[in-house]
Coordinates of C-alpha atoms and ligand atoms in Angstrom, one line a residue:
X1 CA 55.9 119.6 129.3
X2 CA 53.8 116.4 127.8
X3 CA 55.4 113.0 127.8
X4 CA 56.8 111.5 125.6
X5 CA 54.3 108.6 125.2
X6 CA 51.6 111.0 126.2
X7 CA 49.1 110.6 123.0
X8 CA 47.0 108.1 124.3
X9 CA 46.3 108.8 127.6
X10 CA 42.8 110.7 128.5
X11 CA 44.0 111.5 132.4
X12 CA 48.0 112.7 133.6
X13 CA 49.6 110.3 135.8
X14 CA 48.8 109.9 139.5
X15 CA 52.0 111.8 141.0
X16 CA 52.4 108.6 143.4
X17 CA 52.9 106.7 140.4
X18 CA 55.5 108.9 138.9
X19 CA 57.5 108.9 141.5
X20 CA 57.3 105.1 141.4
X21 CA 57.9 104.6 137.5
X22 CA 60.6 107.2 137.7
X23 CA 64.5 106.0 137.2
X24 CA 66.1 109.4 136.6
X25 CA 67.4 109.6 140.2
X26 CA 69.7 106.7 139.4
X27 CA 69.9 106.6 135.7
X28 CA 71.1 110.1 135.0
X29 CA 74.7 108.3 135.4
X30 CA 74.1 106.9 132.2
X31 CA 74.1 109.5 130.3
X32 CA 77.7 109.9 128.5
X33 CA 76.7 106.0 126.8
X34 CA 73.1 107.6 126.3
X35 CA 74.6 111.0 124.4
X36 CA 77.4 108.0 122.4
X37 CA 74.4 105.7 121.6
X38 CA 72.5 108.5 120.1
X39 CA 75.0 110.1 118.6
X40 CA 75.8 106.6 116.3
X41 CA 72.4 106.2 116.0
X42 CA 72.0 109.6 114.3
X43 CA 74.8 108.6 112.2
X44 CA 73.6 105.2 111.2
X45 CA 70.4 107.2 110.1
X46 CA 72.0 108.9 107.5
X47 CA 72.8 105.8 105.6
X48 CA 68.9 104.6 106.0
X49 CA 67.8 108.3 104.8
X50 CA 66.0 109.3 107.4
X51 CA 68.5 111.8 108.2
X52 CA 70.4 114.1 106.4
X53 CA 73.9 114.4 106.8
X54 CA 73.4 118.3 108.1
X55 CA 70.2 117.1 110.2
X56 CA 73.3 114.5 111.9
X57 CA 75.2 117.2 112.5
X58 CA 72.9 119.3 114.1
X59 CA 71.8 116.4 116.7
X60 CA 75.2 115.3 117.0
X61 CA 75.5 119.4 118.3
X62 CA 73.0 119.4 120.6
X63 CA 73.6 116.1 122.2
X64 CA 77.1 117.6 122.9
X65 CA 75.4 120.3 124.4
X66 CA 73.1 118.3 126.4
X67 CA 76.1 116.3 127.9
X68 CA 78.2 119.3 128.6
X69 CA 75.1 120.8 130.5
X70 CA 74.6 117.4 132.3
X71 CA 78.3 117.4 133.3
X72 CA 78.7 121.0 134.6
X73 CA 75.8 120.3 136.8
X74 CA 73.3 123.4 134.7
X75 CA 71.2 120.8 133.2
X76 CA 67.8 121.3 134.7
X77 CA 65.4 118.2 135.1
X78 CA 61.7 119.0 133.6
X79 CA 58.3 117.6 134.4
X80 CA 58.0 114.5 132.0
X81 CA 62.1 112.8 132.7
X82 CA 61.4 109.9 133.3
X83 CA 64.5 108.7 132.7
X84 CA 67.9 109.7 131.3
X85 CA 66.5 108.6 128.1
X86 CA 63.8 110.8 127.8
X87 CA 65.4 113.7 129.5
X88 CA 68.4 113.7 126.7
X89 CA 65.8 113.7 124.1
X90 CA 63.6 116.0 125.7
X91 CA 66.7 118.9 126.1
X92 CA 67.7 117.9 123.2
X93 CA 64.6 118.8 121.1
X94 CA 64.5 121.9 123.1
X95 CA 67.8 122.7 122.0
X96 CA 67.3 121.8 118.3
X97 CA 64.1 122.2 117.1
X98 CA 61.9 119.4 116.0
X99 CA 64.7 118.0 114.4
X100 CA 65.9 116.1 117.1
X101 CA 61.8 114.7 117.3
X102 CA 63.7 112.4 114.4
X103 CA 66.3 110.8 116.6
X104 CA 64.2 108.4 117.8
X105 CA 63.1 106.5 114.7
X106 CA 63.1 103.0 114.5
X107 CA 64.4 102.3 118.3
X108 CA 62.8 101.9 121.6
X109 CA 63.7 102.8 125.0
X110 CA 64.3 99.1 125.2
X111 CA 67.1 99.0 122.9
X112 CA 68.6 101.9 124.5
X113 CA 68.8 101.3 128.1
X114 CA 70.5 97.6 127.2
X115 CA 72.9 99.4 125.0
X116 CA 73.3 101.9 127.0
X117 CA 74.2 99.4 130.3
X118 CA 76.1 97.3 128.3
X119 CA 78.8 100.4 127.4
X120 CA 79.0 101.1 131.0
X121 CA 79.3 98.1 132.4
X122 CA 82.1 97.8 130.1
X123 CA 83.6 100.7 131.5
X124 CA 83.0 99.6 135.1
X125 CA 85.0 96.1 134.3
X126 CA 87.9 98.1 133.3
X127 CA 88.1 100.4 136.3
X128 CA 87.5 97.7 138.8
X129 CA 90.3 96.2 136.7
X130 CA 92.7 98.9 137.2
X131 CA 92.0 99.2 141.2
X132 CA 92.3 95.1 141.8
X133 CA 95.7 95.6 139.7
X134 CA 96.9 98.2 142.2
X135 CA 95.9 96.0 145.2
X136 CA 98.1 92.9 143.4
X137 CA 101.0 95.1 143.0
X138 CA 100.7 95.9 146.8
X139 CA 100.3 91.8 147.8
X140 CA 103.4 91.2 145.7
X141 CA 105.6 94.1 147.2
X142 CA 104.5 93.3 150.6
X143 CA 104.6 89.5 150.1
X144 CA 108.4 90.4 148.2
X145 CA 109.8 92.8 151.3
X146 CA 109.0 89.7 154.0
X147 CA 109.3 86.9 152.2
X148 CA 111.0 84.5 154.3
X149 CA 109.8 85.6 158.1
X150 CA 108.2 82.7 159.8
X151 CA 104.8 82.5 161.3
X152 CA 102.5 79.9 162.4
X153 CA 100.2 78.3 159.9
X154 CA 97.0 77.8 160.7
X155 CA 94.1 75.2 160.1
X156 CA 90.8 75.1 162.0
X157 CA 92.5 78.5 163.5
X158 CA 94.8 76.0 165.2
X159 CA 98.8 75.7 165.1
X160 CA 99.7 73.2 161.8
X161 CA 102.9 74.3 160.5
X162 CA 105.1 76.7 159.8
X163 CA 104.8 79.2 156.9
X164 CA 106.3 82.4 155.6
X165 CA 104.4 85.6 155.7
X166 CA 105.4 85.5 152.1
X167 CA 104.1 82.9 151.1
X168 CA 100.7 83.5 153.3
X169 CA 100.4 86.9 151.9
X170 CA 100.4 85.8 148.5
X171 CA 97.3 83.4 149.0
X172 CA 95.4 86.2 149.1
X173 CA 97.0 87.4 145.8
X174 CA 95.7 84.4 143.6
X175 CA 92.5 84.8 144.7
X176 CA 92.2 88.0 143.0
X177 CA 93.8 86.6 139.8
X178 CA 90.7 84.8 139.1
X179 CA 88.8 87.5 140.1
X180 CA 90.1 89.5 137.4
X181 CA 89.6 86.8 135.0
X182 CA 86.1 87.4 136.3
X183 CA 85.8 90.4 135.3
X184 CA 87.6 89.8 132.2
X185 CA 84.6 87.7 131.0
X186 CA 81.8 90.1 132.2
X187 CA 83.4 92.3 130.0
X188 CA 83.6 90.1 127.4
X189 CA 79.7 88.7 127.9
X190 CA 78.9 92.7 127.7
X191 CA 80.7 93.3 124.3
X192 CA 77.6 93.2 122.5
X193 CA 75.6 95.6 120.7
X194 CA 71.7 95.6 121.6
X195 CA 71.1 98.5 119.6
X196 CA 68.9 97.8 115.9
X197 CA 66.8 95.5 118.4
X198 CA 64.0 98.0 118.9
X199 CA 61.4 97.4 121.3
X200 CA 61.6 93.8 121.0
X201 CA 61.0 93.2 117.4
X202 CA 64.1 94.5 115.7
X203 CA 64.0 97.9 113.8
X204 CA 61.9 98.1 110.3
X205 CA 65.0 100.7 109.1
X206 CA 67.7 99.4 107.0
X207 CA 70.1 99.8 109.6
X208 CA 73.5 98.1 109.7
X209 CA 73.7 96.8 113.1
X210 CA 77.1 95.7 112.7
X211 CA 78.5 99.3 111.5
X212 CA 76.6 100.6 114.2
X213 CA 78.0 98.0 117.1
X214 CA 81.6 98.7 115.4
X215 CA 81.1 102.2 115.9
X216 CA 80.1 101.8 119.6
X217 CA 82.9 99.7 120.1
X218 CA 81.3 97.0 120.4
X219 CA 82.8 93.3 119.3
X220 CA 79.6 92.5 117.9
X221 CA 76.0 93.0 117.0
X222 CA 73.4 90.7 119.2
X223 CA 71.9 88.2 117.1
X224 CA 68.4 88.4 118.1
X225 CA 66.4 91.3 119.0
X226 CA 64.2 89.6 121.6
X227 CA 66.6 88.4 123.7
X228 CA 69.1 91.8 123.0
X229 CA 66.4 94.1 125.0
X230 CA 65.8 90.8 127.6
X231 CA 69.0 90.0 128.8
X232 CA 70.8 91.4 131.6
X233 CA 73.1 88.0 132.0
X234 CA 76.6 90.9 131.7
X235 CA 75.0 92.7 134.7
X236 CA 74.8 89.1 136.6
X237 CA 78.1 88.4 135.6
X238 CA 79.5 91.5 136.6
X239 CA 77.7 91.1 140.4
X240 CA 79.3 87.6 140.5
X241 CA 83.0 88.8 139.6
X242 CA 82.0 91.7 142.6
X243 CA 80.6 89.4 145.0
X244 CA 83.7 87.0 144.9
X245 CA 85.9 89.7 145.1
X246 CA 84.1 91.4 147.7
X247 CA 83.9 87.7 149.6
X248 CA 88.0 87.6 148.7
X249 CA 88.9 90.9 150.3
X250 CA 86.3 89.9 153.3
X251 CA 88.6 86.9 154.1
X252 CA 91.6 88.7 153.9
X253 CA 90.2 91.3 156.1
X254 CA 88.9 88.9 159.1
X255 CA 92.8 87.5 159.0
X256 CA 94.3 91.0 159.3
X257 CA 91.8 91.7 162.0
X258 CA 92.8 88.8 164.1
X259 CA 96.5 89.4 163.2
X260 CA 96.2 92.7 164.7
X261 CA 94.5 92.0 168.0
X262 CA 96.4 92.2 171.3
X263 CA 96.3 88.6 171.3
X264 CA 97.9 88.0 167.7
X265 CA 99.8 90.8 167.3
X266 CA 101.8 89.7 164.0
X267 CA 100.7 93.0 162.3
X268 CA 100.4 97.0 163.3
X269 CA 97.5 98.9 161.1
X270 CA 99.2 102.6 160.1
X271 CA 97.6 105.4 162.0
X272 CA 96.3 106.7 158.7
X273 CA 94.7 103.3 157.7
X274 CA 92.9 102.8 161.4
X275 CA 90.4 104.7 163.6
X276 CA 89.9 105.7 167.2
X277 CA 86.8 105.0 169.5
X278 CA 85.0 108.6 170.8
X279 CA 85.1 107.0 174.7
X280 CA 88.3 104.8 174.7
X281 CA 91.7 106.6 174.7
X282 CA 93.9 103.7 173.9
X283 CA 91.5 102.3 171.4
X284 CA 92.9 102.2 167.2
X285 CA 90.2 100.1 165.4
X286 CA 90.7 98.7 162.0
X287 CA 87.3 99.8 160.5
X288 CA 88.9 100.1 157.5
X289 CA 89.1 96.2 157.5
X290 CA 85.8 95.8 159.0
X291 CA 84.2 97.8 156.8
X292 CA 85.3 95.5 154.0
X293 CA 84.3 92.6 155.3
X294 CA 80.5 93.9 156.2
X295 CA 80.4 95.7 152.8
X296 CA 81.2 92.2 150.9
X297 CA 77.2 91.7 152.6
X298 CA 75.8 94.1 149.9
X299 CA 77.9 92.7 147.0
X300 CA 76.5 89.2 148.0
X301 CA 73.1 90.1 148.0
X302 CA 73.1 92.5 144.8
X303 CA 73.6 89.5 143.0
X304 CA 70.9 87.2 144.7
X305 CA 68.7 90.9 144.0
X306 CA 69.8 90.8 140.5
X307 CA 68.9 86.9 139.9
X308 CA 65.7 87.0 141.9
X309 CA 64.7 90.0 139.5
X310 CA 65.3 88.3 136.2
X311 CA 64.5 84.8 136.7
X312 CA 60.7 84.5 136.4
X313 CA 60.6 87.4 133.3
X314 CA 58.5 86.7 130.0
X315 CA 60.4 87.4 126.7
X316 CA 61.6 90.9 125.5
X317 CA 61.9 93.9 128.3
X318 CA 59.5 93.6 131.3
X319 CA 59.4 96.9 133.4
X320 CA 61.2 94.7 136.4
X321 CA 64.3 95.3 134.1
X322 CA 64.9 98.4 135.5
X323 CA 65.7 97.3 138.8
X324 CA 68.8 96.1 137.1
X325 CA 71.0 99.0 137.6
X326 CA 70.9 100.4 141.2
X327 CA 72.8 97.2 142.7
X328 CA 75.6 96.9 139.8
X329 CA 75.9 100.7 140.4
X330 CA 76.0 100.1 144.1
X331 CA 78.5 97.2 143.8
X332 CA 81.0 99.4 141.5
X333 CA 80.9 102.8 143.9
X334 CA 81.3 100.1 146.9
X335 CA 84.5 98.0 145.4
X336 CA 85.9 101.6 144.1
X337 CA 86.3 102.7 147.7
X338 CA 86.9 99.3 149.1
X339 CA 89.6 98.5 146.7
X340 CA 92.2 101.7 147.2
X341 CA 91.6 101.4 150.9
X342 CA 93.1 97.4 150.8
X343 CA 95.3 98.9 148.7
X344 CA 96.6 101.5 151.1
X345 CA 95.9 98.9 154.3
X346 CA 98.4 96.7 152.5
X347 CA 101.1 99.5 151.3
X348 CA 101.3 100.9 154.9
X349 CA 101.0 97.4 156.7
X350 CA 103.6 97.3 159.3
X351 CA 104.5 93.0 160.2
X352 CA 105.7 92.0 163.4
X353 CA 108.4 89.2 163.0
X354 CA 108.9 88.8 166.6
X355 CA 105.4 88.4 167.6
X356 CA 105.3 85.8 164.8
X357 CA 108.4 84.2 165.9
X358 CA 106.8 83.6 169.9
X359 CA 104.5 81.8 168.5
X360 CA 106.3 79.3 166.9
X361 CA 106.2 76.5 169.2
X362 CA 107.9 73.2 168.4
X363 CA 104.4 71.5 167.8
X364 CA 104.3 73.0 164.6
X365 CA 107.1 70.7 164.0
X366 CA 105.6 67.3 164.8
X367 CA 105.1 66.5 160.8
X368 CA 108.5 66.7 160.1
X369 CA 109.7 64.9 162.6
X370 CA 107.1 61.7 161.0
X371 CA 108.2 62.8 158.0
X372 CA 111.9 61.9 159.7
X373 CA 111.1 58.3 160.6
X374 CA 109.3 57.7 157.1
X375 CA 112.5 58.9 155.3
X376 CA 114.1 55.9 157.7
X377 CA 111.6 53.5 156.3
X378 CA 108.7 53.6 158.5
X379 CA 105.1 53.6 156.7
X380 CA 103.6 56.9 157.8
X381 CA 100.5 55.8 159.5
X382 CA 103.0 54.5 161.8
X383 CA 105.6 57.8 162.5
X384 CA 101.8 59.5 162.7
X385 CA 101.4 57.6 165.5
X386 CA 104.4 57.2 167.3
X387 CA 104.9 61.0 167.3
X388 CA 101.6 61.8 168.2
X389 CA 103.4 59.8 171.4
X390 CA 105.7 61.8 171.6
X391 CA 103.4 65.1 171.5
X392 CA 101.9 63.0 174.5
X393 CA 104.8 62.5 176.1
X394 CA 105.8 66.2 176.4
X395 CA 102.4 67.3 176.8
X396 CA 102.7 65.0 180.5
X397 CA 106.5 66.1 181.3
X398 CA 105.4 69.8 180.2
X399 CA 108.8 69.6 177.7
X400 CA 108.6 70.8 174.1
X401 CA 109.4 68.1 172.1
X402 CA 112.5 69.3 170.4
X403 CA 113.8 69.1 173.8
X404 CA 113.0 65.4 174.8
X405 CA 116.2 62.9 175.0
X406 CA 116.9 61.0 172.2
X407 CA 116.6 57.8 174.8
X408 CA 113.2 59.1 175.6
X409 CA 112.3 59.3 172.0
X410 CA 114.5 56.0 171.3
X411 CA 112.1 54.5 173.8
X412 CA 109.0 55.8 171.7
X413 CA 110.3 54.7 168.7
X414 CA 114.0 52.9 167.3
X415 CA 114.3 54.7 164.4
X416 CA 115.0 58.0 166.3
X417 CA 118.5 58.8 166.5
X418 CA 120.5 61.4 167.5
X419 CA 120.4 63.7 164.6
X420 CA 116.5 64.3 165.8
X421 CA 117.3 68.0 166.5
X422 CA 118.4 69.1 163.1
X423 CA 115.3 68.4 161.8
X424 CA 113.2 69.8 164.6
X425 CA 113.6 73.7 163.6
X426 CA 111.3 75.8 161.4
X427 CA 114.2 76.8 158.5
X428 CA 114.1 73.2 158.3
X429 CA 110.6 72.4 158.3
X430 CA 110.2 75.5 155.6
X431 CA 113.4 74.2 153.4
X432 CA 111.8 70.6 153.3
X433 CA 108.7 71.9 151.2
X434 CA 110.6 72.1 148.0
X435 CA 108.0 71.0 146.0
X436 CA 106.1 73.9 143.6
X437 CA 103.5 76.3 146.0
X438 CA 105.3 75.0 149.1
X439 CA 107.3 77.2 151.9
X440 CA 110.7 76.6 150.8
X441 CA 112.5 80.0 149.7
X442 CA 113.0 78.7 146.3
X443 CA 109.5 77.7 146.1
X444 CA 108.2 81.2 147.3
X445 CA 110.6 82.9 145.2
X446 CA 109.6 80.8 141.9
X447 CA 105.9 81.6 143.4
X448 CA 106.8 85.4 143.2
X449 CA 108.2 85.6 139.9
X450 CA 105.0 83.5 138.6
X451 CA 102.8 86.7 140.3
X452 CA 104.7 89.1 138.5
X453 CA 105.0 87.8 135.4
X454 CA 101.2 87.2 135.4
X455 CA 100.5 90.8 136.1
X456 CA 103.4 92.1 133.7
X457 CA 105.7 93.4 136.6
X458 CA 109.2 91.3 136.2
Ligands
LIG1 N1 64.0 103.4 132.5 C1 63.9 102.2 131.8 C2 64.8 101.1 132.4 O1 65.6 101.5 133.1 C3 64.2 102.4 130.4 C4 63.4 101.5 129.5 C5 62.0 101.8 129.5 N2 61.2 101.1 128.5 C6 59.9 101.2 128.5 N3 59.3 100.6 127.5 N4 59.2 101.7 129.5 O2 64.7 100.0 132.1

C-alpha cells in the first residue's frame, strides 16, 4: 500500500523513521470525531459541488463501516497508517472505490486533527464533569451525616481550634467547585470549529464554515485559518483544569492518610477501598489514597509537557503538534480512575468521633478565652498576651487551663471572673463562629445548603 503523500518521493521511508513519525498507536482513539468530521465534511461538499448528493451518501456508508470495524476490534491496520487520519481514508477508499479519493478535497491533515481534538476534548470535559459531580455528591453526604462532630483544627499541622468534621470535609468540596468551572471553560475555549482552515491557508472551496461548525456542534467557526491548525491553547486548558484537580484530590489524600495512621486515627479506610502488604499480616494500606496523590505528579507535568511543546512553535501546524495528545489522553484515563475511587474512598469512609474527641485538648480553646476578656473591654493584643500566660501557667503546673482557679487566672488578669468555664468548652468555641464560612451549626448548615444548591441537589 503507497502513502498517501507518496508522489514525490524517489526512495520509501527508512523503517526507523516510520516508527518515529507514526501516531496511530495513540491516535486511533480519535477516530469516532475522525468518521463525524468527515462525514460533515462530505456533506458540506455537496453544497460546493464537488460531491454529489449520492457520492455523500456512499462515503457517509463506508465511513460507518469503517467505524463499526474500528469499534468491533476487525479493523486491520495496513502498511502506510500513519495516523487515524490516513488509516480512515485509506479503508475507506478500499471500501468505496475511488470515490472516497474525493473526501479529501480542500482540507489538510492539519485541519483535521485540530478538529478532530477539539470534539474530543469536548467530550473529555464533560465526562470528567460527570465523575467530579459524583465525588461532590459524596463530600456533601459525608460532610451532611457528621456535620457537627468535633475535631481539632489544624495550622502548621499543629492544634489551633476546634472544627467540625463537617465543616472540614466540605473544604475539600469547594475546591472542586472551581475546578469544574475549570473545566467548564476548557470546554468552552474548545467550542470552536478548525475545520475550512486547511493546511494553514484556509480552503479555496466555497465552503460554509459556519454550517459546517453548526453541524459538528460546534459554537462557532475559528476566525482565522493560521492560528485554527496552530493552536492547542483548549488542550492546555484542559491539563490546567486536570492538574489542579489532580493537585486538589492530592491534598485531600495526604489528610486522609494522616487521619488514618495509628497515631491520628479519626478515620477507618473500608476493607474494599484499602490494601494489604504481601509480608505484614496486620498491615491495611490506603494506596488507594496514595496513589492519588503520586498520580497528581503526571497531571502536573503533562501540562509543563504540553506548554514546553508549544511555546517556541512558528505559525500554522509544526510536526511538534502531535505530541499534543498522548498527555491530555493520559491525564483523562488517569482522573477517570482516580475520580470514582475518591468517590468510593469517601462513600465507604468510616469517621471516628472518639478518636477526634481525645484530641481535643483545652489549648484549642485559648482564643476564646481572649476573645472573653476583649468582649470585657480589653484591646486584644492585650487578652493575647495575658492568656498566652495563662497557657504558661498550666504548661509549669501541668493543669489544662480550663481547670486553673479563677484566683489563679484573677491573678493573671482582673477581668477574669468566674463565669471563665462556660466559655472554655468546644460547643462553645464552635457556636461563637456565627459569622458566614465559620464552625457554628447554623453556619455549616447555611454552608451545606449553599453546596447543594450549587450542584442542583436541594
Ligand atoms: N498525526 C498528525 C498529528 O497528530 C496529524 C497531522 C499531520 N499533518 C501533517 N501535515 N503531517 O498532529
Amino acid at each position: 500500500m503507497t502513502k498517501l503523500w507518496g508522489g514525490r518521493f524517489a526512495k520509501p521511508t527508512a523503517e526507523l523513521v516510520r516508527q518515529f513519525n507514526d501516531s496511530l498507536r495513540f491516535d486511533l482513539r480519535l477516530y469516532n470525531e475522525d468518521i463525524d468530521g468527515s462525514k460533515a465534511w462530505a456533506t458540506a461538499h455537496v453544497a460546493t459541488g464537488v460531491l454529489t448528493a449520492d457520492e455523500a451518501v456512499t462515503i457517509h456508508h463506508g465511513l460507518e463501516q469503517v467505524r463499526a470495524e474500528i469499534a468491533s476490534g476487525t479493523f486491520t491496520v495496513a502498511a502506510g497508517d500513519e495516523d487515524v487520519h490516513t488509516a480512515v481514508e485509506r479503508r475507506l477508499t478500499e471500501l468505496v472505490g475511488s470515490v472516497g479519493g474525493k473526501l479529501h478535497t480542500g482540507r489538510s491533515r492539519n485541519d483535521q486533527v485540530a478538529t478532530d481534538f477539539r470534539l474530543w476534548t469536548k467530550r473529555a470535559c464533560g465526562d470528567v464533569l460527570a465523575h467530579l459531580r459524583t465525588l461532590q455528591h459524596a463530600l456533601i453526604t459525608h460532610a451532611e451525616a457528621h456535620a457537627a462532630v468535633p475535631l481539632p483544627g489544624y495550622t502548621h499541622l499543629q492544634h489551633a481550634q476546634p472544627v467540625t468534621w463537617g465543616h472540614w470535609l466540605l473544604s475539600h468540596f469547594w475546591p472542586l467547585v472551581r475546578d469544574a468551572q475549570r473545566f467548564e471553560q476548557a470546554l468552552a475555549q474548545a467550542d470552536e470549529s478548525p475545520l475550512g482552515a486547511g493546511a494553514l491557508a484556509g480552503t479555496a472551496f466555497p465552503i460554509d464554515r459556519a454550517a459546517l461548525a453548526a453541524e459538528l456542534g460546534f459554537g462557532r467557526a475559528s476566525p482565522n485559518s493560521l492560528d485554527a491548525v496552530s493552536s492547542r491553547d483548549f488542550a492546555a486548558d484542559f491539563l490546567y483544569a486536570s492538574a489542579m484537580l489532580g493537585l486538589h484530590l492530592s491534598r485531600l489524600a495526604e489528610q486522609l492518610i494522616l487521619f488514618s495512621t495509628t497515631e491520628f486515627g479519626f478515620v477507618r479506610l473500608d476493607d474494599a477501598y484499602s490494601t494489604g502488604s504481601s509480608l505484614m499480616p496486620q498491615k491495611k494500606n490506603p494506596d488507594t489514597l496514595e496513589l492519588t496523590r503520586g498520580k497528581s505528579g503526571r497531571l502536573l507535568g503533562h501540562l509543563l509537557a504540553l506548554l514546553t511543546t508549544l511555546k517556541g512553535l512558528p505559525s500554522s501546524y509544526d510536526k511538534d503538534l502531535q505530541e499534543d495528545k498522548e498527555p491530555v489522553f493520559d491525564a483523562y484515563d488517569n482522573l477517570l480512575i482516580i475520580l470514582p475511587v475518591m468517590s468510593g474512598v469517601i462513600e465507604t469512609l468510616t469517621i471516628r468521633p472518639e478518636r477526634m474527641a481525645a484530641q481535643l485538648e483545652p489549648n484549642l480553646l485559648a482564643t476564646d478565652l481572649a476573645d472573653y476578656l476583649v468582649k470585657r473591654g480589653l484591646p486584644f493584643r492585650e487578652a493575647h498576651h495575658a492568656v498566652g500566660e495563662v497557657v504558661q501557667l498550666g504548661e509549669q503546673t501541668n493543669t489544662p487551663i480550663t481547670e486553673l482557679s479563677t484566683a489563679a487566672l484573677q491573678a493573671i488578669h482582673p477581668l477574669f471572673g468566674a463565669d471563665v468555664a462556660e466559655v472554655l468548652t468546644v460547643e462553645y468555641a464552635l457556636a461563637q463562629r456565627r459569622a458566614t464560612g465559620g464552625t457554628a451549626p447554623e453556619a455549616v448548615a447555611e454552608q451545606l445548603a449553599a453546596a447543594k444548591k450549587l450542584l442542583g441537589s436541594a
